[in-house]
Tab-separated table of C-alpha atoms and ligand atoms in Angstrom:
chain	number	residue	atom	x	y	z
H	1	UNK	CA	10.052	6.644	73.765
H	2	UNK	CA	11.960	6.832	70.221
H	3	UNK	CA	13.292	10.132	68.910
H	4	UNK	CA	11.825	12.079	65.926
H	5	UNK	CA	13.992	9.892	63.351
H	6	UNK	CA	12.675	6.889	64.838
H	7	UNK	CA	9.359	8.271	64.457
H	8	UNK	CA	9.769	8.829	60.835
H	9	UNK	CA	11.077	5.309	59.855
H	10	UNK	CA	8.098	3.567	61.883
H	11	UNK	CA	5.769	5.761	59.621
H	12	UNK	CA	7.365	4.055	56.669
H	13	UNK	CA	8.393	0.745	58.026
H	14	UNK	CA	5.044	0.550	59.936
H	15	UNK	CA	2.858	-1.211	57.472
H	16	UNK	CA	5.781	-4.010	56.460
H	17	UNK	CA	6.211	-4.589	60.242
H	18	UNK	CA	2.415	-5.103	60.448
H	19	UNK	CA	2.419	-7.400	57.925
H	20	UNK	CA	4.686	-10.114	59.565
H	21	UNK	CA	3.785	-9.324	63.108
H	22	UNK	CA	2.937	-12.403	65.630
H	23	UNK	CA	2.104	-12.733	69.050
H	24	UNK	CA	5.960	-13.693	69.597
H	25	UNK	CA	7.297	-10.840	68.179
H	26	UNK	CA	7.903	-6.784	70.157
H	27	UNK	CA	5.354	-4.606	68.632
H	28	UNK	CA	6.517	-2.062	65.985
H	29	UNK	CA	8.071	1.297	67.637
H	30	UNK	CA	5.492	3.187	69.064
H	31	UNK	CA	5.702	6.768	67.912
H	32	UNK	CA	6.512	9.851	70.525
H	33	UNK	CA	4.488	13.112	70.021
H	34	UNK	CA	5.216	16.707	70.913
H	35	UNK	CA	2.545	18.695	72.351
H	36	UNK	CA	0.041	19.840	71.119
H	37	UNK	CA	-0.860	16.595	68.945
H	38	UNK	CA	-4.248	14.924	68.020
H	39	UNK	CA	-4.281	10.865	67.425
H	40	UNK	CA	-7.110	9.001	65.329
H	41	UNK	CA	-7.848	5.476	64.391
H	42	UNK	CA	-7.875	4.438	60.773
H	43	UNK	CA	-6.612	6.298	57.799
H	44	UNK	CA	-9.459	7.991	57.360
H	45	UNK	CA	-8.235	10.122	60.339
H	46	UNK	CA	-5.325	11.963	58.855
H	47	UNK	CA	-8.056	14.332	57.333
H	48	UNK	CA	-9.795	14.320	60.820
H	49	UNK	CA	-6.200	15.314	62.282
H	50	UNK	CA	-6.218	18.493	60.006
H	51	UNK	CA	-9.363	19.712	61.063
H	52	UNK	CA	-7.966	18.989	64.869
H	53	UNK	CA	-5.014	20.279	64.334
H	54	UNK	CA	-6.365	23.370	62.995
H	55	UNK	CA	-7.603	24.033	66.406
H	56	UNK	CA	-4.808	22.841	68.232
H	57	UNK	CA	-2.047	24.928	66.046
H	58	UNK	CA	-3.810	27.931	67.402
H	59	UNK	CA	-3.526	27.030	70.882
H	60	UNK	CA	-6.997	25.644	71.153
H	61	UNK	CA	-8.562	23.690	73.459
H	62	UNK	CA	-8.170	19.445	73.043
H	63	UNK	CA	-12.063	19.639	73.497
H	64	UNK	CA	-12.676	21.806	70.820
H	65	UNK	CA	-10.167	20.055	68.137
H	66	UNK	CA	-11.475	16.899	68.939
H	67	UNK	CA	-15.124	17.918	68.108
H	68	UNK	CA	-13.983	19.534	64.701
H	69	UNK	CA	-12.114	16.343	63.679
H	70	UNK	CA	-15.144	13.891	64.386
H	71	UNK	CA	-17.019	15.762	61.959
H	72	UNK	CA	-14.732	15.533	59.572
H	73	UNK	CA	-15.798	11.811	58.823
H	74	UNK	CA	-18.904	12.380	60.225
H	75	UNK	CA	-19.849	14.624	56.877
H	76	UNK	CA	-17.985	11.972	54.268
H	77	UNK	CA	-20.328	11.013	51.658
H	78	UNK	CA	-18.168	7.939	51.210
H	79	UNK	CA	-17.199	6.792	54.535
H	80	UNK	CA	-19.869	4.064	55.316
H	81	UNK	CA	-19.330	3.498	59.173
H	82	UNK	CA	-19.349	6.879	60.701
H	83	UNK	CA	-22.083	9.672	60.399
H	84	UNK	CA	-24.133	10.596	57.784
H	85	UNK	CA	-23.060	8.109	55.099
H	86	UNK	CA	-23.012	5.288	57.669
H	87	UNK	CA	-24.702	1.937	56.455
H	88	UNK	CA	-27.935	1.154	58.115
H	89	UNK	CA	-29.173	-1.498	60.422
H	90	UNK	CA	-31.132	-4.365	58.999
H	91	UNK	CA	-34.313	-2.427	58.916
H	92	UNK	CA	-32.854	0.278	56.955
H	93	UNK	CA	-32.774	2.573	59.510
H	94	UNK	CA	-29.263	4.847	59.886
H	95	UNK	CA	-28.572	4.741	63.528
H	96	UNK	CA	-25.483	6.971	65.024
H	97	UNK	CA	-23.467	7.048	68.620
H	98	UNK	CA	-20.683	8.760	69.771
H	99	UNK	CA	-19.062	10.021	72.750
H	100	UNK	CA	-16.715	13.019	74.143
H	101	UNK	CA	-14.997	13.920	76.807
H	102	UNK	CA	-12.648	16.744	78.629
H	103	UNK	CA	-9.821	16.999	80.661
H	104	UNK	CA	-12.194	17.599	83.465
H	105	UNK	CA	-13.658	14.009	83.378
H	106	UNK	CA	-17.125	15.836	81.799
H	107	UNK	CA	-18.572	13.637	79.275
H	108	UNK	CA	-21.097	13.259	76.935
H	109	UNK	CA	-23.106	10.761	74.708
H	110	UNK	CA	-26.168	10.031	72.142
H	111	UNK	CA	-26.752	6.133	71.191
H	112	UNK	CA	-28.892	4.991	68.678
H	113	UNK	CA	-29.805	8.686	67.346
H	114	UNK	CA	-31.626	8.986	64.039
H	115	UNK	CA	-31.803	12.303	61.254
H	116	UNK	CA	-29.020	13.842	63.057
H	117	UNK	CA	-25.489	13.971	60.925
H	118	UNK	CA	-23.380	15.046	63.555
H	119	UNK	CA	-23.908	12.895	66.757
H	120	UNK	CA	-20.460	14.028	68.236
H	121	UNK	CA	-21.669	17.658	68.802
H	122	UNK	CA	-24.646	16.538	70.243
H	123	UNK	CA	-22.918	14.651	72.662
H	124	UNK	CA	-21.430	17.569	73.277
H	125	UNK	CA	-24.043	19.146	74.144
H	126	UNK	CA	-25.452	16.731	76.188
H	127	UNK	CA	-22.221	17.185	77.979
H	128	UNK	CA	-22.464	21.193	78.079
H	129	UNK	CA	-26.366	21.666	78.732
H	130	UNK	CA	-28.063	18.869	80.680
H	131	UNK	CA	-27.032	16.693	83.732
H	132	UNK	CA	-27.031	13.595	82.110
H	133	UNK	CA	-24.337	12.024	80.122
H	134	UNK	CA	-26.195	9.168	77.476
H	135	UNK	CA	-29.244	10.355	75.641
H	136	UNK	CA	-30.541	7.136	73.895
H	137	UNK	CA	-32.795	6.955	70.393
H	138	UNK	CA	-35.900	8.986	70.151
H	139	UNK	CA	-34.486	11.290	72.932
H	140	UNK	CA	-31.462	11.834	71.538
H	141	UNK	CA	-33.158	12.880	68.531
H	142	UNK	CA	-35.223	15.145	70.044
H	143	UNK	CA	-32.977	16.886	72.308
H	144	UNK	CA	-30.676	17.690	68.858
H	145	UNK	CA	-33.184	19.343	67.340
H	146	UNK	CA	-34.295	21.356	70.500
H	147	UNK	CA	-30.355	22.416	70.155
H	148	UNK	CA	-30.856	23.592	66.571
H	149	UNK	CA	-29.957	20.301	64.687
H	150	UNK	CA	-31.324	20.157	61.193
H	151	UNK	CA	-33.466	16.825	61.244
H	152	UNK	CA	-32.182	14.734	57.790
H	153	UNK	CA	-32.602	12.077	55.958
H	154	UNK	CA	-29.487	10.593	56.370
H	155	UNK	CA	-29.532	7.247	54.112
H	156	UNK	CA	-28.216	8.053	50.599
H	157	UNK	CA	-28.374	6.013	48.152
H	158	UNK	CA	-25.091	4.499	47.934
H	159	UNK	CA	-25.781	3.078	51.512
H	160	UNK	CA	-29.140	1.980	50.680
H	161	UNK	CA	-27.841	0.195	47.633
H	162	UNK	CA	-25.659	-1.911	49.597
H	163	UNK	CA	-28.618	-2.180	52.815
H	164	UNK	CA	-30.688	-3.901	49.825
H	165	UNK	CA	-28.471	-5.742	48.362
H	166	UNK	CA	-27.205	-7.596	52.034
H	167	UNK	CA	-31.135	-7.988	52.299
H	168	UNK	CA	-31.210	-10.484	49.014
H	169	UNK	CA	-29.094	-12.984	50.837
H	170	UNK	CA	-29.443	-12.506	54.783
H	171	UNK	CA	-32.967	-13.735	55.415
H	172	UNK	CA	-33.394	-11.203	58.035
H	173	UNK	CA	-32.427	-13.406	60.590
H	174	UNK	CA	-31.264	-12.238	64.456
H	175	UNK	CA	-27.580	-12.093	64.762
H	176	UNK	CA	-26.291	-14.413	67.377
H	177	UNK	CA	-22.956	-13.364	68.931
H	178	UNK	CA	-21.158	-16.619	68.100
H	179	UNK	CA	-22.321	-15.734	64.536
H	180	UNK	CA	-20.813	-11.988	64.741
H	181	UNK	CA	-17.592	-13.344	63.079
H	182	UNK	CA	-19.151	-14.400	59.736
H	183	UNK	CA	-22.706	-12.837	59.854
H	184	UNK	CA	-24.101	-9.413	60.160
H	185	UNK	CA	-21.666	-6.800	59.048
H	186	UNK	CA	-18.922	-9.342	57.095
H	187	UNK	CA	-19.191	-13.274	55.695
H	188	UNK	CA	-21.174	-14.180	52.622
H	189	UNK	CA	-24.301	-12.568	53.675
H	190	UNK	CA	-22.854	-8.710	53.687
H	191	UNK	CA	-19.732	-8.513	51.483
H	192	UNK	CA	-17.906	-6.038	53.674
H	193	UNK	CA	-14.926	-8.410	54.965
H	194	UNK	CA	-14.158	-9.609	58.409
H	195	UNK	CA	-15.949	-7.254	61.110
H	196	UNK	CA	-13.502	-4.191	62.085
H	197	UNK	CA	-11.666	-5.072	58.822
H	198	UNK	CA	-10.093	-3.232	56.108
H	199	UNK	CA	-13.462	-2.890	54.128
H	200	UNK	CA	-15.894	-2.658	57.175
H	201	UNK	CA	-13.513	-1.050	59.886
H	202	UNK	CA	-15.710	1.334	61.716
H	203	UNK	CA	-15.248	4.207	64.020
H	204	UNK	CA	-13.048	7.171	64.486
H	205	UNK	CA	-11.528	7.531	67.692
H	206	UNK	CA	-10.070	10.705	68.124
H	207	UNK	CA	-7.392	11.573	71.450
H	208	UNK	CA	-6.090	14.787	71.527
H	209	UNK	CA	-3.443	16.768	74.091
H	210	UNK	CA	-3.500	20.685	73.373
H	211	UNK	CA	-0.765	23.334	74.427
H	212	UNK	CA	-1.315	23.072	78.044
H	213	UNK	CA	-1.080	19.694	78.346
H	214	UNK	CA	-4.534	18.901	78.583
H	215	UNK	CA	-6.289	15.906	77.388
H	216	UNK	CA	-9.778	14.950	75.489
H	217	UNK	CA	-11.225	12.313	73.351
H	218	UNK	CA	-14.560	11.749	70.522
H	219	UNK	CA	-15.488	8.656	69.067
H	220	UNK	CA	-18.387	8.267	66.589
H	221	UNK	CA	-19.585	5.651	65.040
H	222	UNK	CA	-22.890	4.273	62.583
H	223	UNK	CA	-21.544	1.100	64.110
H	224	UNK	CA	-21.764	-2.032	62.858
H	225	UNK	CA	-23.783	-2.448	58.951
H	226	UNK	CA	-27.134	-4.149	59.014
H	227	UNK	CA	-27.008	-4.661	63.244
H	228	UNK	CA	-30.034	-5.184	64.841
H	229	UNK	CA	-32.638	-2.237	65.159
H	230	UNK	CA	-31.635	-0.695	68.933
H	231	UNK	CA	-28.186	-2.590	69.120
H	232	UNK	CA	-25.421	-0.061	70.285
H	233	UNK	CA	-21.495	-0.508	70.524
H	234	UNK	CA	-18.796	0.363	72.578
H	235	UNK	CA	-18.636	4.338	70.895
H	236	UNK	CA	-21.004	5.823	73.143
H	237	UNK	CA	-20.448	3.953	75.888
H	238	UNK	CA	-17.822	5.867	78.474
H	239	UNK	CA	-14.958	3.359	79.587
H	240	UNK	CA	-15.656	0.910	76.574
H	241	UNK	CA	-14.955	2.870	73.957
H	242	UNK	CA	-13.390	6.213	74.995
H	243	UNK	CA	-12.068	7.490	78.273
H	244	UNK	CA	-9.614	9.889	79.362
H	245	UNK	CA	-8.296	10.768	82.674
H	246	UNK	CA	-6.187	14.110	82.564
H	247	UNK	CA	-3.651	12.676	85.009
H	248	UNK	CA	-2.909	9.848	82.989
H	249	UNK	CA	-3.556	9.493	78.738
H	250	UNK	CA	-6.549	8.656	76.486
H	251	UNK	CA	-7.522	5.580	75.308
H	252	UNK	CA	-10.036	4.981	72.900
H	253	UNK	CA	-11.248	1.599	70.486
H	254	UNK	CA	-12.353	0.157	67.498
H	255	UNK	CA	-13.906	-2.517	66.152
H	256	UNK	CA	-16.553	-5.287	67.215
H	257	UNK	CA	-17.745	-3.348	70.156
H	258	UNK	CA	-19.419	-6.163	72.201
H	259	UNK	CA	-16.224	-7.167	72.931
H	260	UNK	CA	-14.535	-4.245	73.987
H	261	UNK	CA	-17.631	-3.511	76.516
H	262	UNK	CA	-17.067	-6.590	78.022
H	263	UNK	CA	-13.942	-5.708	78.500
H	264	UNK	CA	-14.193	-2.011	80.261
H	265	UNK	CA	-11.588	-2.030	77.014
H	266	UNK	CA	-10.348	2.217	76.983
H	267	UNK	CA	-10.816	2.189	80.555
H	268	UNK	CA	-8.472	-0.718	81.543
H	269	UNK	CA	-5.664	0.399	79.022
H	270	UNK	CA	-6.128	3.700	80.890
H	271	UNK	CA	-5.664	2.493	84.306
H	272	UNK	CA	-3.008	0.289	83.140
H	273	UNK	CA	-1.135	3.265	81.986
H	274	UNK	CA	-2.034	4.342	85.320
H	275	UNK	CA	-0.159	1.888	86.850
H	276	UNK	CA	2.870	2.322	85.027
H	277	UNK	CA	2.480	0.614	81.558
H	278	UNK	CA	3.378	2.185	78.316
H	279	UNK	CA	0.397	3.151	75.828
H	280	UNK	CA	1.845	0.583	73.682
H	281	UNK	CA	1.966	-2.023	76.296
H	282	UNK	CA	-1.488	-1.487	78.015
H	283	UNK	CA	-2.949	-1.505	74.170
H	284	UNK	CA	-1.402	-4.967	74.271
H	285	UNK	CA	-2.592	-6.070	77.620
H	286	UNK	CA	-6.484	-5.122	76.878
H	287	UNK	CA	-6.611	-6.775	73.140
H	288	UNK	CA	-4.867	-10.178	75.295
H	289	UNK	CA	-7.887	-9.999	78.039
H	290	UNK	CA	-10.037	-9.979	75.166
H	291	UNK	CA	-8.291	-13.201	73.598
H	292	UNK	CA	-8.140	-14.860	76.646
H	293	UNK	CA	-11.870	-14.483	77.711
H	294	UNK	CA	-12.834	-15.439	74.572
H	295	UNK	CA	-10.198	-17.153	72.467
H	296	UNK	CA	-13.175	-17.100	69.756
H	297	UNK	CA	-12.781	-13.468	69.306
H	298	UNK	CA	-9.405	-13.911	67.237
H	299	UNK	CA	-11.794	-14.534	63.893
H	300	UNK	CA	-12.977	-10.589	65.009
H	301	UNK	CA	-11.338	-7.316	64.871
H	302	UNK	CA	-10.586	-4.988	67.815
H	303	UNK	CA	-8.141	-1.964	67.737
H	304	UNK	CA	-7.034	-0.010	71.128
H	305	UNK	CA	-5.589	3.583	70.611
H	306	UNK	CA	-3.631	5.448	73.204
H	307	UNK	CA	-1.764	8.238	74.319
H	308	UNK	CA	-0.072	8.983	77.922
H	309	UNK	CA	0.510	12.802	78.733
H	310	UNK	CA	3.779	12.778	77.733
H	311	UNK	CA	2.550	12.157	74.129
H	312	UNK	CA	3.848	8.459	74.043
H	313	UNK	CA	1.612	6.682	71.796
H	314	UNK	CA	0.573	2.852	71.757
H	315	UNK	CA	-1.957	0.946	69.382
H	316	UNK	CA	-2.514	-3.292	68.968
H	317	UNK	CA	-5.040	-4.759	67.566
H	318	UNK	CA	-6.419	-8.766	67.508
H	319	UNK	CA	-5.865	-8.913	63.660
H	320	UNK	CA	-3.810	-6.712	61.236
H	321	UNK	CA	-5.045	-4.074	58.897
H	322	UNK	CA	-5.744	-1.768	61.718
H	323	UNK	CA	-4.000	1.918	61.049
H	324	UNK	CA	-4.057	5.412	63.077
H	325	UNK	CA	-2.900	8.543	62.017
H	326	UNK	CA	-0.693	10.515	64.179
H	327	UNK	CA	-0.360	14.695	63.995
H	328	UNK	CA	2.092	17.233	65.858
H	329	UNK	CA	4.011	20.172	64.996
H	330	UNK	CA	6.284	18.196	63.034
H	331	UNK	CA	4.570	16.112	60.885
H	332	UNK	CA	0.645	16.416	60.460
H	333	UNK	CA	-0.291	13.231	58.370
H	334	UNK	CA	1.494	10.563	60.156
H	335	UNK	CA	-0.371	6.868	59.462
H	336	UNK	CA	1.133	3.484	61.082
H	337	UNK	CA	-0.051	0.344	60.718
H	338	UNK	CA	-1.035	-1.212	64.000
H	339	UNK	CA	1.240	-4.512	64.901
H	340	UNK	CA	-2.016	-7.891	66.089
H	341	UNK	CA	-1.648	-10.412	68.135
H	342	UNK	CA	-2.928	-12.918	65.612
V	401	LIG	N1	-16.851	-0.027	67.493
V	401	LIG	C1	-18.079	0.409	67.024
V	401	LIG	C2	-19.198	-0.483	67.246
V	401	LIG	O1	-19.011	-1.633	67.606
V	401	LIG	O2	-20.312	-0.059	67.052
């Protein structure tokens, strides 16, 4: 664990120590928390944080701040991988997942839901009012608006813009998984940048440890742009990419999500804090099963994101360019740049 100071200077020096990081190299200083604190992948999480932290600064329950930061992105006009703004799949159709869960091991989780903007508090609810934990498509839908959720249109037209203008060039055609790297949602066929990359990074993964120490996560996701009709990622999917155990941390994931299911990815960097690693470490350990599985997957982006109970945090990704804010009582917009092992 570093002290506050230390802290501070990996905030600033994070992003230069990104930049030159190699599998050879320590990772950057992983930051220390103070309780309460809420954790989020991508910079597009320090406004998540707020709304979190909001909750938490009160003495409110993880659970709750979690579920108000997810929406946070979840209602940006302009973010084009989560919620209601997300980019569609190749038929046009805006498809959403997410997951939560509690300190209690409770979960929740919708996949593939249509016209709803806020999948996270429908998996929520899913959590809170039925016995199941995954309501898939159709379902999903229709459960949300038996709870009260106003059925939308959600693609606007930025997103459709961009659906249309993929369609000019991508013939349409099935997306292989040895193709995922440069077909699909980056390459020359959909000008968004190398999967789980700066300009198609998807996902907000949110961990968060209130007052009393206890722990709960959210993801949500439109997952990846112009996937096929019915594909879902690791978001909604408990273990892949969220799980947290209250006698351990968080860990939650972002990025290609094929890969991280695989992989059991937030559920292995859990039980390898379990056994003793650091957040930082077991970050490290689950991107390097990936790589060594499927050397392949270096040309794709995953991002793990963790927290033990003590409010040690640890984040690695395969390339660089993946960020997470960080928010406590001392400092509520934190963002470091994750270090890659490639
Ligand atoms: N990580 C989000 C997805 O693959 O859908």
């Amino acid at each position: 664990m570093i002290d506050r100071r230390g802290f501070m200077m990996a905030s600033l020096a994070g992003p230069a120590l990104a930049a030159t990081a190699s599998p050879a190299l320590a990772a950057p200083a992983p930051a220390a928390l103070t309780l309460p604190c809420v954790i989020s992948t991508w910079d597009f999480g320090i406004a998540a944080n707020q709304a979190a932290w909001a909750v938490l600064s009160k003495g409110g329950r993880a659970l709750d701040a979690v579920e108000a930061g997810a929406r946070i992105p979840e209602a940006d006009l302009k973010n084009h991988s989560v919620g209601r703004a997300g980019y569609p799949d190749r038929d046009g159709h805006v498809t959403l997942d997410a997951s939560i869960m509690d300190e209690k091991g409770n979960c929740g989780a919708v996949a593939g839901m249509e016209h709803i903007a806020h999948p996270i508090s429908v998996a929520r609810r899913v959590m809170e009012r039925t016995p199941h934990v995954l309501l898939v498509g159709d379902g999903a839908t229709q459960f949300a608006m038996e709870q009260g959720f106003p059925h939308e249109t959600l693609l606007n037209a930025e997103s459709e813009a961009a659906w249309r203008e993929w369609l000019k060039t991508a013939k349409y055609r099935p997306v292989a998984n040895s193709e995922v790297g440069t077909y699909g949602h980056g390459g020359a066929a959909a000008p968004l940048g190398v999967p789980g990359g700066k300009s198609n990074h998807d996902t907000i993964g949110m961990l968060a440890l209130d007052a009393h120490g206890d722990i709960s996560g959210a993801c949500t996701t439109s997952g990846m742009a112009w996937k096929l009709h019915g594909r879902v990622g690791d978001s909604p999917i408990i273990g892949a990419g969220l799980y947290v155990d209250n006698e351990v941390g968080g860990a939650t994931s972002t990025g290609v999500g094929e890969e991280v299911i695989r992989n059991c990815g937030s559920f292995l960097v859990v039980e390898l804090m379990r056994q003793g690693r650091s957040p930082q470490a077991a970050c490290e350990e689950a991107v390097g099963r990936i790589l060594k599985r499927k050397p392949d997957a270096k040309d794709l982006q995953v991002g793990f994101l963790a927290i033990n109970k003590r409010g040690e945090v640890g984040a690695w990704a395969i390339q660089s360019g993946f960020s997470y804010a960080l928010c406590d009582g001392h400092k509520q917009d934190g963002l470091l740049a994750s270090g890659s092992a490639t």
